[in-house]
Amino acid sequence: MAAPYVVLLALFVSLPLLLLLAWKRWRRGRTARHVVVVVLGDVGRSPRMQYHALSLAKSGFSVTLLGFCNSKPHDELLRNDRIRIVRLTELQRLAVGPHILQYGVKVVFQAVHLLWKLMCREPAAYIFLQNPPGLPAIAVCWFVGCLCGSKLIIDWHNYGYSIMGLVHGPRHRLVLLAKWYEKLCGRLSHLNLCVTNAMREDLAENWGIKAVTVYDKPASFFKETPLDLQHRLFMKLGRTYSAFRASSEPSDPSTERSAFTEQDAGSGMVTCLRGRPALLVSSTSWTEDEDFSILLAALEKFDQLILDGESLPSLVCVITGKGPLKDYYSRLVGQKHFQHIQVCTPWLEAEDYPLLLGSADLGVCLHQSSSGMDLPMKVVDMFGCCLPVCAVNFQCLHELVKHEENGLVFEDSEELAAQLQMLFSKFPDPAGKLNQFRKNLQESKQLRWDESWKQTVLPLLMDT
């Protein structure tokens, strides 16, 4: 007698779900030009996924972008009528209980929350997912894709387990669990993109995953900054950061002067100051895969060279970004007693960051890939601004930085200090190595993101 009641109860529970699935699949036929882009991280600090969303919108898709909204995305994204940003709630870490329990609670919350947000959206032809972080996003997006008929596309930026390994160690049970999950669920996608040929080969050989390399390319707004815009940026930053302020006042009080530039009051013409400092820029997310003690040690050696009488300019070193280790390194900077170097660590508006790169003399990259398979996007942006780069060496860096062509590769602080000395000797020398690297970048005519995306990603979508 109980069996009919069990069947009725099962029908009662499953009927709403079946109706929802039927409605979703019917709606999918009417929304074939809709794509959901998922970032289980801060959208404003996920430029590649912003670029994907913009390229999809320019190709006629309507885009729903799900992610945390801690930082402002680029204005072009916010102005686009085809893109809708949906905020995901970020669960802050619990203050009690063992670490594994805290992590488990966070993963369960994210899984349920992401599932709810995805099911509340109109069905999509594709779900574009950034990995990492892929736990629990890969499984959730695959499940929703099965329910709604969406095709899952994973964009592999790195391996999530390798990043966890920097904190916990490679043999920690959480890291091993994350690797097993990533390897298993990564095979559930319809299409895989990745950022280097090294990663493509590793995914194929060790994970059984076929991927297509889509190199990071600079967006169109990464370019050399005209002198008048440089001056405007320096004056703006000088209101907050003393490193950008002029060390002396001009004789004409109506003349506007920054640490690097001067604008004539009468003509409005902007010129570079004679004897100005060199502007060195680095960008970081302040995580364990970037050791800024290397840069600080090199700067100490550079400062000592100036004190010893070497003909070198003073330096303004700007390190941009947000992240967990920023306070730690800020304290280290505060303990230094530089005489000819100023270090500041601003968080820039999205529109000011390309202007700063386009105004700088040299970029420094300290990214040491946790997997050895990804490339630093900051260097891509710097190259887009024709900014030469000194980058710390790792496994596949040669896919981006060509030593002695568009920059230099170093192994430690001693080598970086020697490179800074060589590049800034007789600064600013139009015939110097620094200027030659810049000319090489100007002549390379790099492919921009939009053109690259149309050539590589769009045909894949049409075939998937």
Short mmCIF file of C-alpha atoms in Angstrom, two decimals:
data_model
loop_
_atom_site.label_atom_id
_atom_site.label_comp_id
_atom_site.label_asym_id
_atom_site.label_seq_id
_atom_site.Cartn_x
_atom_site.Cartn_y
_atom_site.Cartn_z
CA MET A 1 0.00 0.00 0.00
CA ALA A 2 2.88 2.34 0.68
CA ALA A 3 4.36 1.96 -2.84
CA PRO A 4 1.72 4.11 -4.64
CA TYR A 5 2.29 6.89 -2.11
CA VAL A 6 6.03 6.73 -2.67
CA VAL A 7 5.49 6.98 -6.45
CA LEU A 8 3.10 9.91 -6.00
CA LEU A 9 5.59 11.65 -3.70
CA ALA A 10 8.39 11.11 -6.22
CA LEU A 11 6.23 12.52 -9.02
CA PHE A 12 5.23 15.47 -6.83
CA VAL A 13 8.88 16.26 -6.11
CA SER A 14 10.23 15.66 -9.64
CA LEU A 15 7.40 17.22 -11.68
CA PRO A 16 8.39 20.86 -10.99
CA LEU A 17 12.01 20.05 -11.89
CA LEU A 18 10.96 18.26 -15.09
CA LEU A 19 8.73 21.20 -16.06
CA LEU A 20 11.58 23.62 -15.36
CA LEU A 21 13.97 21.58 -17.52
CA ALA A 22 11.45 21.36 -20.34
CA TRP A 23 10.89 25.13 -20.19
CA LYS A 24 14.64 25.78 -20.09
CA ARG A 25 15.29 23.58 -23.12
CA TRP A 26 12.41 25.25 -25.01
CA ARG A 27 13.81 28.66 -24.10
CA ARG A 28 17.32 27.62 -25.20
CA GLY A 29 16.11 27.33 -28.79
CA ARG A 30 15.05 30.97 -28.55
CA THR A 31 18.31 32.19 -26.95
CA ALA A 32 20.99 30.58 -29.13
CA ARG A 33 22.89 33.88 -29.13
CA HIS A 34 23.18 34.08 -25.34
CA VAL A 35 26.42 33.24 -23.48
CA VAL A 36 27.06 33.06 -19.74
CA VAL A 37 30.62 33.94 -18.68
CA VAL A 38 31.49 32.68 -15.19
CA VAL A 39 34.35 34.03 -13.05
CA LEU A 40 34.46 32.66 -9.52
CA GLY A 41 36.64 35.65 -8.68
CA ASP A 42 36.76 39.43 -8.98
CA VAL A 43 35.49 40.49 -12.42
CA GLY A 44 37.49 43.74 -12.29
CA ARG A 45 40.72 41.78 -11.85
CA SER A 46 39.92 39.21 -14.56
CA PRO A 47 40.85 41.07 -17.75
CA ARG A 48 40.90 38.04 -20.04
CA MET A 49 37.29 37.15 -19.17
CA GLN A 50 36.28 40.79 -19.62
CA TYR A 51 37.85 40.64 -23.08
CA HIS A 52 35.98 37.40 -23.86
CA ALA A 53 32.70 39.07 -22.84
CA LEU A 54 33.41 42.13 -24.99
CA SER A 55 34.39 40.02 -28.01
CA LEU A 56 31.27 37.89 -27.65
CA ALA A 57 29.13 41.03 -27.48
CA LYS A 58 30.83 42.50 -30.57
CA SER A 59 30.09 39.23 -32.38
CA GLY A 60 26.36 39.60 -31.73
CA PHE A 61 25.93 37.52 -28.57
CA SER A 62 24.11 38.75 -25.48
CA VAL A 63 26.36 38.10 -22.47
CA THR A 64 25.66 37.50 -18.80
CA LEU A 65 28.84 37.88 -16.76
CA LEU A 66 28.73 36.24 -13.31
CA GLY A 67 31.42 37.07 -10.77
CA PHE A 68 32.45 38.97 -7.65
CA CYS A 69 32.26 42.74 -8.00
CA ASN A 70 35.07 43.95 -5.73
CA SER A 71 36.82 46.08 -8.35
CA LYS A 72 35.41 48.21 -11.13
CA PRO A 73 35.59 46.55 -14.57
CA HIS A 74 36.68 48.52 -17.59
CA ASP A 75 34.30 51.26 -18.77
CA GLU A 76 33.87 49.66 -22.20
CA LEU A 77 32.36 46.62 -20.50
CA LEU A 78 30.04 48.70 -18.34
CA ARG A 79 28.84 50.74 -21.33
CA ASN A 80 28.04 47.75 -23.52
CA ASP A 81 24.28 47.16 -23.80
CA ARG A 82 24.77 43.50 -24.67
CA ILE A 83 26.59 42.69 -21.42
CA ARG A 84 24.87 42.28 -18.07
CA ILE A 85 26.98 41.79 -14.95
CA VAL A 86 25.40 39.63 -12.22
CA ARG A 87 27.03 39.84 -8.81
CA LEU A 88 28.00 36.66 -6.99
CA THR A 89 28.15 36.78 -3.21
CA GLU A 90 31.60 36.10 -1.79
CA LEU A 91 31.60 34.11 1.45
CA GLN A 92 34.26 35.43 3.78
CA ARG A 93 36.44 32.87 5.51
CA LEU A 94 35.05 31.53 8.77
CA ALA A 95 37.00 32.48 11.86
CA VAL A 96 36.38 29.20 13.71
CA GLY A 97 36.97 25.50 13.11
CA PRO A 98 39.76 23.60 11.33
CA HIS A 99 40.92 24.92 7.99
CA ILE A 100 39.56 21.95 6.02
CA LEU A 101 36.09 22.53 7.52
CA GLN A 102 36.23 26.24 6.65
CA TYR A 103 37.19 25.38 3.08
CA GLY A 104 34.45 22.75 2.84
CA VAL A 105 31.77 25.21 3.99
CA LYS A 106 32.99 27.77 1.46
CA VAL A 107 32.91 25.26 -1.42
CA VAL A 108 29.39 24.06 -0.55
CA PHE A 109 28.13 27.63 -0.29
CA GLN A 110 29.70 28.59 -3.62
CA ALA A 111 28.27 25.49 -5.32
CA VAL A 112 24.71 26.13 -4.13
CA HIS A 113 24.93 29.88 -4.77
CA LEU A 114 26.38 29.48 -8.28
CA LEU A 115 23.82 26.79 -9.14
CA TRP A 116 21.01 29.09 -8.06
CA LYS A 117 22.36 32.06 -10.02
CA LEU A 118 22.83 29.98 -13.18
CA MET A 119 19.39 28.36 -12.98
CA CYS A 120 17.77 31.79 -12.52
CA ARG A 121 19.30 33.07 -15.78
CA GLU A 122 17.82 32.46 -19.20
CA PRO A 123 19.40 29.42 -20.87
CA ALA A 124 22.60 29.99 -22.79
CA ALA A 125 24.12 28.37 -25.83
CA TYR A 126 27.52 28.40 -24.09
CA ILE A 127 28.87 28.67 -20.57
CA PHE A 128 32.35 30.22 -20.63
CA LEU A 129 34.22 29.33 -17.42
CA GLN A 130 37.53 30.68 -16.14
CA ASN A 131 39.77 28.11 -14.47
CA PRO A 132 41.18 28.57 -11.88
CA PRO A 133 39.27 28.76 -9.68
CA GLY A 134 37.41 25.69 -10.88
CA LEU A 135 36.36 24.15 -7.56
CA PRO A 136 33.34 23.85 -7.46
CA ALA A 137 32.58 25.87 -10.62
CA ILE A 138 33.48 23.23 -13.24
CA ALA A 139 31.10 20.61 -11.82
CA VAL A 140 28.29 23.14 -11.26
CA CYS A 141 28.56 24.62 -14.77
CA TRP A 142 28.66 21.14 -16.32
CA PHE A 143 25.55 20.11 -14.35
CA VAL A 144 23.65 23.23 -15.41
CA GLY A 145 24.80 22.66 -19.00
CA CYS A 146 23.37 19.13 -18.89
CA LEU A 147 20.06 20.41 -17.52
CA CYS A 148 19.70 23.33 -19.92
CA GLY A 149 21.49 22.08 -23.02
CA SER A 150 24.38 24.58 -22.75
CA LYS A 151 27.87 23.73 -23.98
CA LEU A 152 30.66 24.18 -21.43
CA ILE A 153 33.85 25.97 -22.52
CA ILE A 154 36.72 26.04 -20.01
CA ASP A 155 39.41 28.70 -20.39
CA TRP A 156 42.48 27.30 -18.62
CA HIS A 157 44.60 30.16 -17.23
CA ASN A 158 46.59 27.89 -14.89
CA TYR A 159 45.99 24.86 -12.66
CA GLY A 160 44.07 25.60 -9.47
CA TYR A 161 45.75 22.81 -7.51
CA SER A 162 49.22 24.25 -8.26
CA ILE A 163 48.21 27.62 -6.79
CA MET A 164 46.88 25.86 -3.67
CA GLY A 165 50.18 24.00 -3.48
CA LEU A 166 52.07 27.28 -2.98
CA VAL A 167 50.20 27.78 0.30
CA HIS A 168 49.72 24.22 1.60
CA GLY A 169 52.51 22.28 -0.09
CA PRO A 170 52.14 19.94 -3.11
CA ARG A 171 51.37 16.82 -1.01
CA HIS A 172 48.66 18.35 1.18
CA ARG A 173 45.40 16.35 1.03
CA LEU A 174 43.43 19.41 -0.08
CA VAL A 175 45.87 19.95 -2.96
CA LEU A 176 45.71 16.29 -4.00
CA LEU A 177 41.90 16.37 -3.83
CA ALA A 178 41.82 19.56 -5.92
CA LYS A 179 44.10 17.98 -8.54
CA TRP A 180 41.93 14.86 -8.77
CA TYR A 181 38.79 17.01 -9.11
CA GLU A 182 40.34 19.32 -11.71
CA LYS A 183 41.64 16.43 -13.80
CA LEU A 184 38.32 14.55 -13.65
CA CYS A 185 35.92 17.44 -14.20
CA GLY A 186 38.13 19.18 -16.75
CA ARG A 187 37.27 16.38 -19.21
CA LEU A 188 33.55 17.20 -19.04
CA SER A 189 33.75 20.30 -21.22
CA HIS A 190 32.83 20.58 -24.90
CA LEU A 191 35.77 22.89 -25.67
CA ASN A 192 38.96 23.85 -23.86
CA LEU A 193 41.06 26.96 -24.37
CA CYS A 194 44.44 27.57 -22.73
CA VAL A 195 47.06 30.31 -22.56
CA THR A 196 50.29 28.58 -23.72
CA ASN A 197 51.47 25.79 -25.97
CA ALA A 198 53.19 24.26 -22.93
CA MET A 199 49.83 23.98 -21.15
CA ARG A 200 48.14 22.61 -24.28
CA GLU A 201 50.74 19.85 -24.49
CA ASP A 202 50.51 19.09 -20.76
CA LEU A 203 46.71 18.90 -20.87
CA ALA A 204 46.89 16.46 -23.78
CA GLU A 205 49.68 14.24 -22.42
CA ASN A 206 48.87 14.13 -18.70
CA TRP A 207 45.16 14.99 -18.47
CA GLY A 208 43.69 13.54 -21.65
CA ILE A 209 42.21 16.95 -22.52
CA LYS A 210 42.43 18.45 -26.01
CA ALA A 211 42.79 22.24 -25.84
CA VAL A 212 43.40 25.13 -28.22
CA THR A 213 46.04 27.75 -27.38
CA VAL A 214 44.62 31.26 -27.26
CA TYR A 215 47.46 33.57 -26.32
CA ASP A 216 46.71 36.66 -24.27
CA LYS A 217 46.86 39.75 -26.46
CA PRO A 218 46.68 43.39 -25.39
CA ALA A 219 43.38 45.20 -25.76
CA SER A 220 43.31 48.21 -28.09
CA PHE A 221 43.54 50.69 -25.19
CA PHE A 222 47.02 49.45 -24.24
CA LYS A 223 49.25 51.78 -26.26
CA GLU A 224 51.91 54.43 -25.80
CA THR A 225 50.56 57.44 -23.89
CA PRO A 226 50.89 60.89 -25.49
CA LEU A 227 52.90 63.38 -23.44
CA ASP A 228 49.91 65.59 -22.61
CA LEU A 229 48.00 62.60 -21.20
CA GLN A 230 51.10 61.54 -19.29
CA HIS A 231 51.23 64.96 -17.65
CA ARG A 232 47.55 64.85 -16.78
CA LEU A 233 47.98 61.38 -15.21
CA PHE A 234 51.06 62.43 -13.21
CA MET A 235 49.29 65.52 -11.87
CA LYS A 236 46.28 63.40 -10.88
CA LEU A 237 48.40 60.76 -9.12
CA GLY A 238 50.50 63.50 -7.49
CA ARG A 239 47.46 64.58 -5.49
CA THR A 240 47.66 61.25 -3.64
CA TYR A 241 51.22 59.97 -4.07
CA SER A 242 54.22 62.20 -3.36
CA ALA A 243 56.47 60.26 -5.78
CA PHE A 244 54.67 61.95 -8.70
CA ARG A 245 55.04 65.49 -7.33
CA ALA A 246 57.73 67.89 -8.53
CA SER A 247 60.76 68.14 -6.26
CA SER A 248 60.94 71.91 -6.85
CA GLU A 249 58.46 74.59 -7.80
CA PRO A 250 58.68 76.27 -11.24
CA SER A 251 59.77 79.92 -11.40
CA ASP A 252 56.48 80.80 -13.11
CA PRO A 253 53.67 80.03 -10.64
CA SER A 254 51.23 79.44 -13.50
CA THR A 255 53.40 76.63 -14.88
CA GLU A 256 52.23 73.14 -13.94
CA ARG A 257 54.96 70.67 -13.02
CA SER A 258 55.04 67.00 -12.01
CA ALA A 259 58.05 64.88 -11.12
CA PHE A 260 58.43 63.98 -14.82
CA THR A 261 56.75 66.68 -16.93
CA GLU A 262 56.05 70.38 -17.16
CA GLN A 263 53.24 72.24 -18.94
CA ASP A 264 53.82 75.77 -20.19
CA ALA A 265 51.06 78.09 -18.97
CA GLY A 266 50.95 80.14 -22.17
CA SER A 267 51.16 77.57 -24.97
CA GLY A 268 49.90 74.55 -23.04
CA MET A 269 52.85 72.55 -24.42
CA VAL A 270 54.06 69.67 -22.26
CA THR A 271 57.74 68.76 -22.09
CA CYS A 272 59.76 66.19 -20.16
CA LEU A 273 61.77 67.64 -17.28
CA ARG A 274 65.53 67.64 -17.68
CA GLY A 275 67.10 65.28 -15.15
CA ARG A 276 63.77 63.62 -14.44
CA PRO A 277 63.68 60.27 -12.60
CA ALA A 278 63.14 57.06 -14.56
CA LEU A 279 59.71 55.50 -14.12
CA LEU A 280 59.76 51.76 -13.38
CA VAL A 281 56.44 49.89 -13.20
CA SER A 282 55.42 46.47 -11.92
CA SER A 283 51.96 45.00 -11.54
CA THR A 284 50.99 42.23 -9.16
CA SER A 285 48.18 40.41 -7.40
CA TRP A 286 50.46 40.15 -4.33
CA THR A 287 50.36 36.35 -4.12
CA GLU A 288 52.91 33.64 -3.33
CA ASP A 289 53.95 33.19 -6.97
CA GLU A 290 55.64 36.63 -7.03
CA ASP A 291 58.66 37.29 -4.81
CA PHE A 292 59.05 41.06 -4.53
CA SER A 293 62.05 40.72 -2.26
CA ILE A 294 63.98 40.14 -5.52
CA LEU A 295 63.03 43.60 -6.79
CA LEU A 296 63.66 45.27 -3.44
CA ALA A 297 67.14 43.73 -3.21
CA ALA A 298 67.92 44.88 -6.77
CA LEU A 299 66.71 48.39 -5.95
CA GLU A 300 69.01 48.47 -2.90
CA LYS A 301 71.97 47.60 -5.13
CA PHE A 302 70.91 50.23 -7.68
CA ASP A 303 70.59 52.87 -4.95
CA GLN A 304 74.07 52.02 -3.68
CA LEU A 305 75.51 52.37 -7.19
CA ILE A 306 74.20 55.94 -7.33
CA LEU A 307 75.68 56.68 -3.90
CA ASP A 308 79.00 55.28 -5.16
CA GLY A 309 79.00 57.85 -7.98
CA GLU A 310 77.62 55.87 -10.93
CA SER A 311 75.90 58.02 -13.59
CA LEU A 312 72.37 56.70 -13.07
CA PRO A 313 68.99 58.43 -12.70
CA SER A 314 66.92 58.38 -9.56
CA LEU A 315 63.97 55.97 -9.79
CA VAL A 316 60.26 56.10 -9.11
CA CYS A 317 59.08 52.50 -8.72
CA VAL A 318 55.31 52.02 -8.97
CA ILE A 319 53.90 48.62 -7.98
CA THR A 320 50.18 48.40 -8.73
CA GLY A 321 47.61 45.85 -7.62
CA LYS A 322 45.70 44.31 -4.72
CA GLY A 323 46.26 41.03 -2.93
CA PRO A 324 46.89 39.17 0.33
CA LEU A 325 50.64 39.90 0.61
CA LYS A 326 50.46 43.64 -0.09
CA ASP A 327 50.67 44.65 3.58
CA TYR A 328 53.63 42.33 4.12
CA TYR A 329 55.65 43.82 1.28
CA SER A 330 54.55 47.37 2.13
CA ARG A 331 56.14 46.87 5.56
CA LEU A 332 59.34 45.65 3.89
CA VAL A 333 59.39 48.74 1.68
CA GLY A 334 58.92 50.92 4.76
CA GLN A 335 62.01 49.37 6.33
CA LYS A 336 64.23 50.34 3.40
CA HIS A 337 66.18 53.60 3.49
CA PHE A 338 66.49 54.47 -0.17
CA GLN A 339 68.21 57.76 -0.99
CA HIS A 340 67.46 57.96 -4.72
CA ILE A 341 64.48 55.63 -5.10
CA GLN A 342 60.82 56.20 -4.25
CA VAL A 343 58.42 53.26 -4.12
CA CYS A 344 54.63 53.62 -4.12
CA THR A 345 51.94 50.90 -4.28
CA PRO A 346 48.73 52.41 -5.65
CA TRP A 347 45.55 50.69 -6.79
CA LEU A 348 44.73 52.38 -10.09
CA GLU A 349 41.40 52.90 -11.79
CA ALA A 350 40.94 50.59 -14.78
CA GLU A 351 41.31 53.53 -17.20
CA ASP A 352 44.51 54.83 -15.57
CA TYR A 353 46.45 51.55 -15.64
CA PRO A 354 47.06 51.52 -19.45
CA LEU A 355 48.02 55.21 -19.28
CA LEU A 356 50.63 54.45 -16.61
CA LEU A 357 52.13 51.56 -18.59
CA GLY A 358 52.23 53.77 -21.69
CA SER A 359 54.09 56.46 -19.70
CA ALA A 360 56.71 54.23 -18.05
CA ASP A 361 60.33 53.63 -19.03
CA LEU A 362 60.65 49.99 -17.96
CA GLY A 363 58.41 47.20 -16.71
CA VAL A 364 59.47 44.51 -14.23
CA CYS A 365 57.69 41.17 -13.93
CA LEU A 366 58.25 38.84 -10.95
CA HIS A 367 55.59 36.28 -11.87
CA GLN A 368 56.87 32.74 -11.31
CA SER A 369 54.15 30.43 -12.59
CA SER A 370 52.92 27.95 -9.96
CA SER A 371 52.53 25.35 -12.71
CA GLY A 372 55.21 26.62 -15.10
CA MET A 373 52.48 26.61 -17.76
CA ASP A 374 50.93 30.10 -17.74
CA LEU A 375 52.21 33.49 -18.89
CA PRO A 376 51.91 36.84 -17.08
CA MET A 377 49.23 39.00 -18.69
CA LYS A 378 50.88 42.09 -17.23
CA VAL A 379 53.77 41.58 -19.67
CA VAL A 380 51.29 41.29 -22.56
CA ASP A 381 49.81 44.65 -21.50
CA MET A 382 53.28 46.20 -21.17
CA PHE A 383 54.23 45.02 -24.65
CA GLY A 384 50.97 46.50 -25.95
CA CYS A 385 52.23 49.84 -24.63
CA CYS A 386 55.65 49.21 -26.27
CA LEU A 387 57.15 49.05 -22.78
CA PRO A 388 60.33 46.92 -22.50
CA VAL A 389 60.30 44.37 -19.68
CA CYS A 390 62.74 42.64 -17.33
CA ALA A 391 61.11 39.34 -16.30
CA VAL A 392 62.14 36.60 -13.89
CA ASN A 393 62.71 33.33 -15.72
CA PHE A 394 60.47 30.25 -15.60
CA GLN A 395 59.60 27.27 -17.77
CA CYS A 396 57.58 28.72 -20.68
CA LEU A 397 58.45 32.43 -20.46
CA HIS A 398 60.21 32.16 -23.83
CA GLU A 399 56.77 31.95 -25.48
CA LEU A 400 56.35 35.65 -24.61
CA VAL A 401 59.61 37.38 -23.62
CA LYS A 402 62.41 37.19 -26.19
CA HIS A 403 65.68 37.86 -24.34
CA GLU A 404 67.64 40.77 -25.86
CA GLU A 405 64.78 41.51 -28.29
CA ASN A 406 61.77 42.89 -26.41
CA GLY A 407 63.31 42.75 -22.94
CA LEU A 408 65.59 40.83 -20.63
CA VAL A 409 65.24 37.68 -18.54
CA PHE A 410 66.87 37.36 -15.11
CA GLU A 411 67.32 34.65 -12.50
CA ASP A 412 67.93 36.59 -9.27
CA SER A 413 68.31 40.06 -7.72
CA GLU A 414 71.98 40.31 -8.69
CA GLU A 415 71.18 39.82 -12.36
CA LEU A 416 68.21 42.21 -12.19
CA ALA A 417 70.36 44.91 -10.56
CA ALA A 418 72.97 44.51 -13.33
CA GLN A 419 70.24 44.81 -15.97
CA LEU A 420 68.83 47.98 -14.37
CA GLN A 421 72.33 49.46 -14.30
CA MET A 422 72.89 48.66 -17.98
CA LEU A 423 69.48 49.86 -19.18
CA PHE A 424 69.50 53.13 -17.24
CA SER A 425 73.14 54.02 -17.91
CA LYS A 426 73.21 57.51 -19.51
CA PHE A 427 69.40 57.70 -19.23
CA PRO A 428 67.59 58.91 -21.28
CA ASP A 429 69.84 57.85 -24.14
CA PRO A 430 68.03 57.57 -27.53
CA ALA A 431 70.73 55.18 -28.72
CA GLY A 432 70.61 53.01 -25.59
CA LYS A 433 69.42 49.43 -25.20
CA LEU A 434 66.16 50.50 -23.55
CA ASN A 435 65.19 52.58 -26.57
CA GLN A 436 66.18 49.77 -28.94
CA PHE A 437 63.84 47.35 -27.18
CA ARG A 438 61.04 49.93 -27.46
CA LYS A 439 61.68 50.33 -31.20
CA ASN A 440 61.58 46.55 -31.62
CA LEU A 441 58.17 46.48 -29.94
CA GLN A 442 56.90 49.37 -32.06
CA GLU A 443 57.99 47.60 -35.25
CA SER A 444 56.56 44.21 -34.25
CA LYS A 445 52.96 45.30 -35.01
CA GLN A 446 51.47 42.99 -32.41
CA LEU A 447 48.09 41.40 -33.03
CA ARG A 448 45.44 42.85 -30.69
CA TRP A 449 42.92 40.82 -28.67
CA ASP A 450 39.90 41.49 -30.90
CA GLU A 451 41.64 40.37 -34.11
CA SER A 452 43.20 37.34 -32.41
CA TRP A 453 39.84 36.33 -30.87
CA LYS A 454 38.04 36.52 -34.21
CA GLN A 455 40.70 34.35 -35.82
CA THR A 456 40.91 31.68 -33.09
CA VAL A 457 37.88 31.58 -30.76
CA LEU A 458 34.94 32.65 -32.94
CA PRO A 459 35.42 29.84 -35.53
CA LEU A 460 35.56 27.33 -32.67
CA LEU A 461 32.21 28.55 -31.36
CA MET A 462 30.66 28.18 -34.78
CA ASP A 463 31.93 24.59 -35.00
CA THR A 464 31.08 23.54 -31.41
#
